[in-house]
């Protein structure tokens, strides 16, 4: 149904260490995503996240991509190489109704970043309090340290819309502002969206997906699977989703039916 990940804001700003691809790579290598998945979600609920911008439900799914490995020593080496040891990073845990466990996910990510030598701190906060800052570019180096936060991206969302909403900044019509070169990617997403031939569109989407993967845009943790929960044959009793819509079923609200 969706991808849950730690976004990294304002990576376009060269005054932030997170503007460097090796630093973003180090942040991914520093995190044991498998341990976080096992520690937060029951078995069968999630699978490894590949990227914030792809899922098996959309045209950008590239079967050659695999989850980033866990390699804390390489993470430390890359941080030292880029002279970004102990750089400050503010991580925000938003308690979304569609993902109350994502705040815990960010808290866990921070413990790994700290272990790798990043001066990371965790702050629980409402998304509404931070979203104007993200859209208005108030997380640039002039406003404080590098930062990021918990986000979820719908698996079946159109690939162009994934790039726009979760990649581009406010001036380019985006929202979360994760991609280092937003002007370039605005052109790319419009190019993809204009392709009418399906085979060509899939080919371009998969190539763009690989580019985003190699940019280490965000720290993907899990693909959350709630499709099974939407089948009325698997649910018993008077069940209601916690945020009023069956699009965001949560494992902790379900009572499965007994089956043979």
PDB file of C-alpha atoms in Angstrom:
ATOM      1  CA  UNK A   1       0.000   0.000   0.000  1.00  0.00           C
ATOM      2  CA  UNK A   2       2.775   2.464   0.807  1.00  0.00           C
ATOM      3  CA  UNK A   3       6.462   3.082   1.441  1.00  0.00           C
ATOM      4  CA  UNK A   4       7.565   4.460   4.807  1.00  0.00           C
ATOM      5  CA  UNK A   5      10.867   6.316   4.951  1.00  0.00           C
ATOM      6  CA  UNK A   6      12.889   9.121   6.516  1.00  0.00           C
ATOM      7  CA  UNK A   7      12.884  12.112   4.184  1.00  0.00           C
ATOM      8  CA  UNK A   8      15.969  14.330   4.020  1.00  0.00           C
ATOM      9  CA  UNK A   9      14.926  17.934   3.423  1.00  0.00           C
ATOM     10  CA  UNK A  10      16.673  20.681   1.468  1.00  0.00           C
ATOM     11  CA  UNK A  11      19.396  18.488   0.050  1.00  0.00           C
ATOM     12  CA  UNK A  12      19.754  21.089  -2.736  1.00  0.00           C
ATOM     13  CA  UNK A  13      21.536  23.449  -0.309  1.00  0.00           C
ATOM     14  CA  UNK A  14      25.353  23.007  -0.710  1.00  0.00           C
ATOM     15  CA  UNK A  15      25.849  24.374   2.802  1.00  0.00           C
ATOM     16  CA  UNK A  16      24.268  21.217   4.222  1.00  0.00           C
ATOM     17  CA  UNK A  17      26.329  18.027   4.491  1.00  0.00           C
ATOM     18  CA  UNK A  18      23.255  16.204   3.227  1.00  0.00           C
ATOM     19  CA  UNK A  19      23.759  17.914  -0.150  1.00  0.00           C
ATOM     20  CA  UNK A  20      26.572  15.371  -0.715  1.00  0.00           C
ATOM     21  CA  UNK A  21      25.498  12.038  -2.156  1.00  0.00           C
ATOM     22  CA  UNK A  22      28.112  10.180  -0.102  1.00  0.00           C
ATOM     23  CA  UNK A  23      26.658  11.601   3.100  1.00  0.00           C
ATOM     24  CA  UNK A  24      23.166  10.469   2.150  1.00  0.00           C
ATOM     25  CA  UNK A  25      24.644   7.084   1.223  1.00  0.00           C
ATOM     26  CA  UNK A  26      26.342   6.952   4.628  1.00  0.00           C
ATOM     27  CA  UNK A  27      23.019   7.688   6.344  1.00  0.00           C
ATOM     28  CA  UNK A  28      21.488   4.682   4.590  1.00  0.00           C
ATOM     29  CA  UNK A  29      24.418   2.352   5.235  1.00  0.00           C
ATOM     30  CA  UNK A  30      24.368   3.343   8.905  1.00  0.00           C
ATOM     31  CA  UNK A  31      20.793   2.107   9.444  1.00  0.00           C
ATOM     32  CA  UNK A  32      19.868  -1.532  10.039  1.00  0.00           C
ATOM     33  CA  UNK A  33      16.501  -1.309   8.314  1.00  0.00           C
ATOM     34  CA  UNK A  34      15.836  -5.034   8.757  1.00  0.00           C
ATOM     35  CA  UNK A  35      16.174  -4.750  12.534  1.00  0.00           C
ATOM     36  CA  UNK A  36      13.810  -1.749  12.568  1.00  0.00           C
ATOM     37  CA  UNK A  37      11.222  -3.661  10.536  1.00  0.00           C
ATOM     38  CA  UNK A  38      11.429  -6.637  12.870  1.00  0.00           C
ATOM     39  CA  UNK A  39      11.242  -4.420  15.936  1.00  0.00           C
ATOM     40  CA  UNK A  40       8.186  -2.389  14.912  1.00  0.00           C
ATOM     41  CA  UNK A  41       5.928  -4.468  12.643  1.00  0.00           C
ATOM     42  CA  UNK A  42       4.502  -7.967  13.163  1.00  0.00           C
ATOM     43  CA  UNK A  43       5.599 -10.661  10.695  1.00  0.00           C
ATOM     44  CA  UNK A  44       3.972 -10.432   7.283  1.00  0.00           C
ATOM     45  CA  UNK A  45       2.985  -6.769   7.509  1.00  0.00           C
ATOM     46  CA  UNK A  46       5.998  -5.234   5.741  1.00  0.00           C
ATOM     47  CA  UNK A  47       8.721  -6.069   3.251  1.00  0.00           C
ATOM     48  CA  UNK A  48      12.026  -4.235   2.655  1.00  0.00           C
ATOM     49  CA  UNK A  49      11.756  -0.707   1.305  1.00  0.00           C
ATOM     50  CA  UNK A  50      13.748   0.023  -1.857  1.00  0.00           C
ATOM     51  CA  UNK A  51      13.129   3.725  -2.407  1.00  0.00           C
ATOM     52  CA  UNK A  52      10.583   6.366  -1.480  1.00  0.00           C
ATOM     53  CA  UNK A  53       9.814   6.648  -5.191  1.00  0.00           C
ATOM     54  CA  UNK A  54       8.992   3.103  -6.211  1.00  0.00           C
ATOM     55  CA  UNK A  55       6.796   0.149  -5.310  1.00  0.00           C
ATOM     56  CA  UNK A  56       5.545  -2.973  -7.113  1.00  0.00           C
ATOM     57  CA  UNK A  57       2.293  -1.101  -7.814  1.00  0.00           C
ATOM     58  CA  UNK A  58       3.659   1.540 -10.181  1.00  0.00           C
ATOM     59  CA  UNK A  59       5.601   1.845 -13.429  1.00  0.00           C
ATOM     60  CA  UNK A  60       8.848   2.840 -11.743  1.00  0.00           C
ATOM     61  CA  UNK A  61       9.330  -0.606 -10.154  1.00  0.00           C
ATOM     62  CA  UNK A  62      12.810  -1.702 -11.191  1.00  0.00           C
ATOM     63  CA  UNK A  63      13.499  -5.374 -10.368  1.00  0.00           C
ATOM     64  CA  UNK A  64      17.272  -4.812 -10.480  1.00  0.00           C
ATOM     65  CA  UNK A  65      17.181  -2.612  -7.359  1.00  0.00           C
ATOM     66  CA  UNK A  66      17.773  -4.157  -3.941  1.00  0.00           C
ATOM     67  CA  UNK A  67      17.541  -2.717  -0.412  1.00  0.00           C
ATOM     68  CA  UNK A  68      20.559  -0.704   0.688  1.00  0.00           C
ATOM     69  CA  UNK A  69      22.917  -2.855   2.808  1.00  0.00           C
ATOM     70  CA  UNK A  70      23.758  -2.272   6.464  1.00  0.00           C
ATOM     71  CA  UNK A  71      27.446  -1.282   6.657  1.00  0.00           C
ATOM     72  CA  UNK A  72      28.139   1.101   9.568  1.00  0.00           C
ATOM     73  CA  UNK A  73      31.911   1.028   9.084  1.00  0.00           C
ATOM     74  CA  UNK A  74      31.598   2.144   5.466  1.00  0.00           C
ATOM     75  CA  UNK A  75      29.158   4.807   6.635  1.00  0.00           C
ATOM     76  CA  UNK A  76      31.761   6.172   9.044  1.00  0.00           C
ATOM     77  CA  UNK A  77      34.413   6.111   6.305  1.00  0.00           C
ATOM     78  CA  UNK A  78      32.208   8.084   3.913  1.00  0.00           C
ATOM     79  CA  UNK A  79      31.379  10.679   6.549  1.00  0.00           C
ATOM     80  CA  UNK A  80      35.075  11.154   7.281  1.00  0.00           C
ATOM     81  CA  UNK A  81      35.896  11.321   3.574  1.00  0.00           C
ATOM     82  CA  UNK A  82      33.344  14.124   3.097  1.00  0.00           C
ATOM     83  CA  UNK A  83      34.485  15.941   6.268  1.00  0.00           C
ATOM     84  CA  UNK A  84      30.998  15.593   7.698  1.00  0.00           C
ATOM     85  CA  UNK A  85      31.746  13.643  10.841  1.00  0.00           C
ATOM     86  CA  UNK A  86      29.429  14.649  13.684  1.00  0.00           C
ATOM     87  CA  UNK A  87      27.309  16.940  11.501  1.00  0.00           C
ATOM     88  CA  UNK A  88      24.040  17.944  13.127  1.00  0.00           C
ATOM     89  CA  UNK A  89      20.802  16.420  11.856  1.00  0.00           C
ATOM     90  CA  UNK A  90      17.321  17.074  13.249  1.00  0.00           C
ATOM     91  CA  UNK A  91      14.909  14.173  12.670  1.00  0.00           C
ATOM     92  CA  UNK A  92      11.180  14.718  13.153  1.00  0.00           C
ATOM     93  CA  UNK A  93       8.704  11.962  13.973  1.00  0.00           C
ATOM     94  CA  UNK A  94       5.245  12.827  12.689  1.00  0.00           C
ATOM     95  CA  UNK A  95       2.470  10.826  14.311  1.00  0.00           C
ATOM     96  CA  UNK A  96       0.346  10.418  11.184  1.00  0.00           C
ATOM     97  CA  UNK A  97      -3.037   8.734  11.630  1.00  0.00           C
ATOM     98  CA  UNK A  98      -2.122   6.527   8.688  1.00  0.00           C
ATOM     99  CA  UNK A  99       1.103   5.446  10.380  1.00  0.00           C
ATOM    100  CA  UNK A 100       1.352   5.937  14.146  1.00  0.00           C
ATOM    101  CA  UNK A 101       4.376   3.651  14.220  1.00  0.00           C
ATOM    102  CA  UNK A 102       6.416   5.929  11.940  1.00  0.00           C
ATOM    103  CA  UNK A 103       7.454   8.163  14.819  1.00  0.00           C
ATOM    104  CA  UNK A 104       9.032   5.109  16.453  1.00  0.00           C
ATOM    105  CA  UNK A 105      10.666   4.297  13.108  1.00  0.00           C
ATOM    106  CA  UNK A 106      12.429   7.685  13.039  1.00  0.00           C
ATOM    107  CA  UNK A 107      13.434   7.360  16.685  1.00  0.00           C
ATOM    108  CA  UNK A 108      15.094   4.032  15.825  1.00  0.00           C
ATOM    109  CA  UNK A 109      16.806   5.489  12.754  1.00  0.00           C
ATOM    110  CA  UNK A 110      18.314   8.231  14.909  1.00  0.00           C
ATOM    111  CA  UNK A 111      19.971   5.697  17.228  1.00  0.00           C
ATOM    112  CA  UNK A 112      21.799   4.222  14.226  1.00  0.00           C
ATOM    113  CA  UNK A 113      22.810   7.630  12.863  1.00  0.00           C
ATOM    114  CA  UNK A 114      24.269   8.562  16.250  1.00  0.00           C
ATOM    115  CA  UNK A 115      26.205   5.283  16.383  1.00  0.00           C
ATOM    116  CA  UNK A 116      27.746   6.134  13.004  1.00  0.00           C
ATOM    117  CA  UNK A 117      28.986   9.489  14.283  1.00  0.00           C
ATOM    118  CA  UNK A 118      26.196  11.855  13.239  1.00  0.00           C
ATOM    119  CA  UNK A 119      24.935  14.379  15.774  1.00  0.00           C
ATOM    120  CA  UNK A 120      21.319  13.355  15.194  1.00  0.00           C
ATOM    121  CA  UNK A 121      18.417  14.240  17.473  1.00  0.00           C
ATOM    122  CA  UNK A 122      14.836  13.015  17.455  1.00  0.00           C
ATOM    123  CA  UNK A 123      11.849  15.324  17.944  1.00  0.00           C
ATOM    124  CA  UNK A 124       8.207  14.199  17.875  1.00  0.00           C
ATOM    125  CA  UNK A 125       6.092  16.928  16.295  1.00  0.00           C
ATOM    126  CA  UNK A 126       2.887  17.364  14.346  1.00  0.00           C
ATOM    127  CA  UNK A 127       3.348  17.522  10.558  1.00  0.00           C
ATOM    128  CA  UNK A 128       1.165  20.616  10.368  1.00  0.00           C
ATOM    129  CA  UNK A 129       3.744  22.485  12.448  1.00  0.00           C
ATOM    130  CA  UNK A 130       6.576  21.659  10.064  1.00  0.00           C
ATOM    131  CA  UNK A 131       4.974  21.499   6.626  1.00  0.00           C
ATOM    132  CA  UNK A 132       5.024  25.292   6.026  1.00  0.00           C
ATOM    133  CA  UNK A 133       8.763  25.316   6.775  1.00  0.00           C
ATOM    134  CA  UNK A 134       9.387  22.498   4.309  1.00  0.00           C
ATOM    135  CA  UNK A 135       7.344  24.144   1.562  1.00  0.00           C
ATOM    136  CA  UNK A 136       8.850  27.595   2.176  1.00  0.00           C
ATOM    137  CA  UNK A 137      12.459  26.323   2.195  1.00  0.00           C
ATOM    138  CA  UNK A 138      12.944  27.344   5.816  1.00  0.00           C
ATOM    139  CA  UNK A 139      15.094  24.292   6.452  1.00  0.00           C
ATOM    140  CA  UNK A 140      18.005  25.640   4.407  1.00  0.00           C
ATOM    141  CA  UNK A 141      21.377  26.063   6.096  1.00  0.00           C
ATOM    142  CA  UNK A 142      20.556  29.699   6.867  1.00  0.00           C
ATOM    143  CA  UNK A 143      17.712  28.499   9.101  1.00  0.00           C
ATOM    144  CA  UNK A 144      19.527  25.791  11.023  1.00  0.00           C
ATOM    145  CA  UNK A 145      20.973  22.274  10.736  1.00  0.00           C
ATOM    146  CA  UNK A 146      20.123  19.633   8.177  1.00  0.00           C
ATOM    147  CA  UNK A 147      16.838  17.903   8.907  1.00  0.00           C
ATOM    148  CA  UNK A 148      14.325  15.316   7.811  1.00  0.00           C
ATOM    149  CA  UNK A 149      11.209  13.548   8.935  1.00  0.00           C
ATOM    150  CA  UNK A 150       8.934  10.517   8.764  1.00  0.00           C
ATOM    151  CA  UNK A 151       6.933  10.165   5.561  1.00  0.00           C
ATOM    152  CA  UNK A 152       4.775   7.689   3.718  1.00  0.00           C
ATOM    153  CA  UNK A 153       4.315   7.517  -0.041  1.00  0.00           C
ATOM    154  CA  UNK A 154       1.368   5.669  -1.571  1.00  0.00           C
ATOM    155  CA  UNK A 155       2.528   2.604  -3.489  1.00  0.00           C
ATOM    156  CA  UNK A 156       0.018   2.967  -6.315  1.00  0.00           C
ATOM    157  CA  UNK A 157       0.473   6.704  -6.784  1.00  0.00           C
ATOM    158  CA  UNK A 158       1.406   7.820 -10.286  1.00  0.00           C
ATOM    159  CA  UNK A 159       5.204   7.936 -10.594  1.00  0.00           C
ATOM    160  CA  UNK A 160       5.208  11.554 -11.799  1.00  0.00           C
ATOM    161  CA  UNK A 161       3.146  12.542  -8.780  1.00  0.00           C
ATOM    162  CA  UNK A 162       5.557  10.703  -6.478  1.00  0.00           C
ATOM    163  CA  UNK A 163       8.404  12.825  -7.795  1.00  0.00           C
ATOM    164  CA  UNK A 164       6.406  16.046  -7.582  1.00  0.00           C
ATOM    165  CA  UNK A 165       4.960  15.615  -4.093  1.00  0.00           C
ATOM    166  CA  UNK A 166       7.812  13.820  -2.313  1.00  0.00           C
ATOM    167  CA  UNK A 167      10.762  15.118  -4.324  1.00  0.00           C
ATOM    168  CA  UNK A 168      10.289  18.693  -5.468  1.00  0.00           C
ATOM    169  CA  UNK A 169      10.284  21.819  -3.351  1.00  0.00           C
ATOM    170  CA  UNK A 170       7.529  24.405  -3.040  1.00  0.00           C
ATOM    171  CA  UNK A 171       8.702  26.609  -5.944  1.00  0.00           C
ATOM    172  CA  UNK A 172       8.545  23.583  -8.253  1.00  0.00           C
ATOM    173  CA  UNK A 173       5.061  22.624  -7.055  1.00  0.00           C
ATOM    174  CA  UNK A 174       6.210  19.984  -4.582  1.00  0.00           C
ATOM    175  CA  UNK A 175       5.715  19.367  -0.899  1.00  0.00           C
ATOM    176  CA  UNK A 176       8.421  17.336   0.846  1.00  0.00           C
ATOM    177  CA  UNK A 177      11.516  18.684  -0.981  1.00  0.00           C
ATOM    178  CA  UNK A 178      13.886  15.701  -0.936  1.00  0.00           C
ATOM    179  CA  UNK A 179      15.643  15.813  -4.325  1.00  0.00           C
ATOM    180  CA  UNK A 180      19.011  17.651  -4.606  1.00  0.00           C
ATOM    181  CA  UNK A 181      18.292  19.182  -8.046  1.00  0.00           C
ATOM    182  CA  UNK A 182      14.565  19.993  -8.032  1.00  0.00           C
ATOM    183  CA  UNK A 183      14.572  22.091 -11.212  1.00  0.00           C
ATOM    184  CA  UNK A 184      16.135  19.247 -13.210  1.00  0.00           C
ATOM    185  CA  UNK A 185      13.679  16.728 -11.799  1.00  0.00           C
ATOM    186  CA  UNK A 186      10.722  18.947 -12.545  1.00  0.00           C
ATOM    187  CA  UNK A 187      11.700  18.678 -16.211  1.00  0.00           C
ATOM    188  CA  UNK A 188      12.164  14.918 -15.883  1.00  0.00           C
ATOM    189  CA  UNK A 189       8.828  14.257 -14.251  1.00  0.00           C
ATOM    190  CA  UNK A 190       7.006  16.374 -16.822  1.00  0.00           C
ATOM    191  CA  UNK A 191       8.838  14.458 -19.557  1.00  0.00           C
ATOM    192  CA  UNK A 192       7.702  11.137 -18.097  1.00  0.00           C
ATOM    193  CA  UNK A 193       4.136  12.380 -17.678  1.00  0.00           C
ATOM    194  CA  UNK A 194       3.956  13.394 -21.340  1.00  0.00           C
ATOM    195  CA  UNK A 195       4.846   9.957 -22.751  1.00  0.00           C
ATOM    196  CA  UNK A 196       1.787   8.274 -24.262  1.00  0.00           C
ATOM    197  CA  UNK A 197       3.323   4.925 -25.244  1.00  0.00           C
ATOM    198  CA  UNK A 198       3.084   2.630 -22.225  1.00  0.00           C
ATOM    199  CA  UNK A 199       6.219   0.576 -22.911  1.00  0.00           C
ATOM    200  CA  UNK A 200       8.314   3.702 -23.375  1.00  0.00           C
ATOM    201  CA  UNK A 201       6.814   5.263 -20.252  1.00  0.00           C
ATOM    202  CA  UNK A 202       7.699   2.199 -18.161  1.00  0.00           C
ATOM    203  CA  UNK A 203      11.236   2.198 -19.554  1.00  0.00           C
ATOM    204  CA  UNK A 204      11.730   5.870 -18.631  1.00  0.00           C
ATOM    205  CA  UNK A 205      10.150   5.405 -15.197  1.00  0.00           C
ATOM    206  CA  UNK A 206      12.482   2.511 -14.371  1.00  0.00           C
ATOM    207  CA  UNK A 207      15.520   4.504 -15.500  1.00  0.00           C
ATOM    208  CA  UNK A 208      14.476   7.495 -13.394  1.00  0.00           C
ATOM    209  CA  UNK A 209      13.843   5.174 -10.466  1.00  0.00           C
ATOM    210  CA  UNK A 210      17.431   3.904 -10.717  1.00  0.00           C
ATOM    211  CA  UNK A 211      18.717   7.505 -10.784  1.00  0.00           C
ATOM    212  CA  UNK A 212      16.779   8.348  -7.618  1.00  0.00           C
ATOM    213  CA  UNK A 213      17.980   5.136  -5.981  1.00  0.00           C
ATOM    214  CA  UNK A 214      21.608   6.076  -6.730  1.00  0.00           C
ATOM    215  CA  UNK A 215      21.015   9.540  -5.246  1.00  0.00           C
ATOM    216  CA  UNK A 216      20.085   7.975  -1.873  1.00  0.00           C
ATOM    217  CA  UNK A 217      17.083  10.272  -1.618  1.00  0.00           C
ATOM    218  CA  UNK A 218      15.741   9.538   1.864  1.00  0.00           C
ATOM    219  CA  UNK A 219      16.187   6.457   4.056  1.00  0.00           C
ATOM    220  CA  UNK A 220      13.608   3.856   2.967  1.00  0.00           C
ATOM    221  CA  UNK A 221      12.600   1.357   5.629  1.00  0.00           C
ATOM    222  CA  UNK A 222       9.545  -0.647   4.594  1.00  0.00           C
ATOM    223  CA  UNK A 223       6.875  -1.359   2.052  1.00  0.00           C
ATOM    224  CA  UNK A 224       3.758  -1.692   4.201  1.00  0.00           C
ATOM    225  CA  UNK A 225       1.335  -4.343   3.012  1.00  0.00           C
ATOM    226  CA  UNK A 226      -2.275  -3.759   4.006  1.00  0.00           C
ATOM    227  CA  UNK A 227      -3.979  -5.177   0.931  1.00  0.00           C
ATOM    228  CA  UNK A 228      -4.907  -8.344   2.821  1.00  0.00           C
ATOM    229  CA  UNK A 229      -6.746  -6.226   5.369  1.00  0.00           C
ATOM    230  CA  UNK A 230      -9.067  -4.722   2.774  1.00  0.00           C
ATOM    231  CA  UNK A 231     -10.708  -8.037   1.858  1.00  0.00           C
ATOM    232  CA  UNK A 232     -13.987  -8.226   3.832  1.00  0.00           C
ATOM    233  CA  UNK A 233     -13.665 -12.012   3.942  1.00  0.00           C
ATOM    234  CA  UNK A 234     -10.637 -11.665   6.233  1.00  0.00           C
ATOM    235  CA  UNK A 235     -12.268  -9.303   8.735  1.00  0.00           C
ATOM    236  CA  UNK A 236     -14.684 -10.129  11.537  1.00  0.00           C
ATOM    237  CA  UNK A 237     -16.691  -7.965  13.909  1.00  0.00           C
ATOM    238  CA  UNK A 238     -17.487  -4.279  13.813  1.00  0.00           C
ATOM    239  CA  UNK A 239     -14.167  -3.019  12.454  1.00  0.00           C
ATOM    240  CA  UNK A 240     -13.462   0.598  11.574  1.00  0.00           C
ATOM    241  CA  UNK A 241     -10.092   1.979  10.356  1.00  0.00           C
ATOM    242  CA  UNK A 242      -8.479   4.348  12.828  1.00  0.00           C
ATOM    243  CA  UNK A 243      -8.520   7.358  10.520  1.00  0.00           C
ATOM    244  CA  UNK A 244     -11.882   6.841   8.864  1.00  0.00           C
ATOM    245  CA  UNK A 245     -10.757   5.444   5.523  1.00  0.00           C
ATOM    246  CA  UNK A 246     -10.091   1.843   4.458  1.00  0.00           C
ATOM    247  CA  UNK A 247      -7.157   3.080   2.390  1.00  0.00           C
ATOM    248  CA  UNK A 248      -5.117   3.221   5.580  1.00  0.00           C
ATOM    249  CA  UNK A 249      -5.890   0.030   7.453  1.00  0.00           C
ATOM    250  CA  UNK A 250      -3.552  -0.561  10.363  1.00  0.00           C
ATOM    251  CA  UNK A 251      -2.477  -3.941  11.714  1.00  0.00           C
ATOM    252  CA  UNK A 252      -3.268  -2.899  15.299  1.00  0.00           C
ATOM    253  CA  UNK A 253      -6.976  -2.339  14.541  1.00  0.00           C
ATOM    254  CA  UNK A 254      -7.766  -5.688  12.938  1.00  0.00           C
ATOM    255  CA  UNK A 255      -9.342  -8.860  14.234  1.00  0.00           C
ATOM    256  CA  UNK A 256      -8.687 -11.585  11.641  1.00  0.00           C
ATOM    257  CA  UNK A 257     -11.309 -14.276  10.965  1.00  0.00           C
ATOM    258  CA  UNK A 258     -10.507 -17.838  11.845  1.00  0.00           C
ATOM    259  CA  UNK A 259     -10.138 -20.027   8.772  1.00  0.00           C
ATOM    260  CA  UNK A 260      -9.787 -23.703   8.122  1.00  0.00           C
TER     261      UNK A 260
END
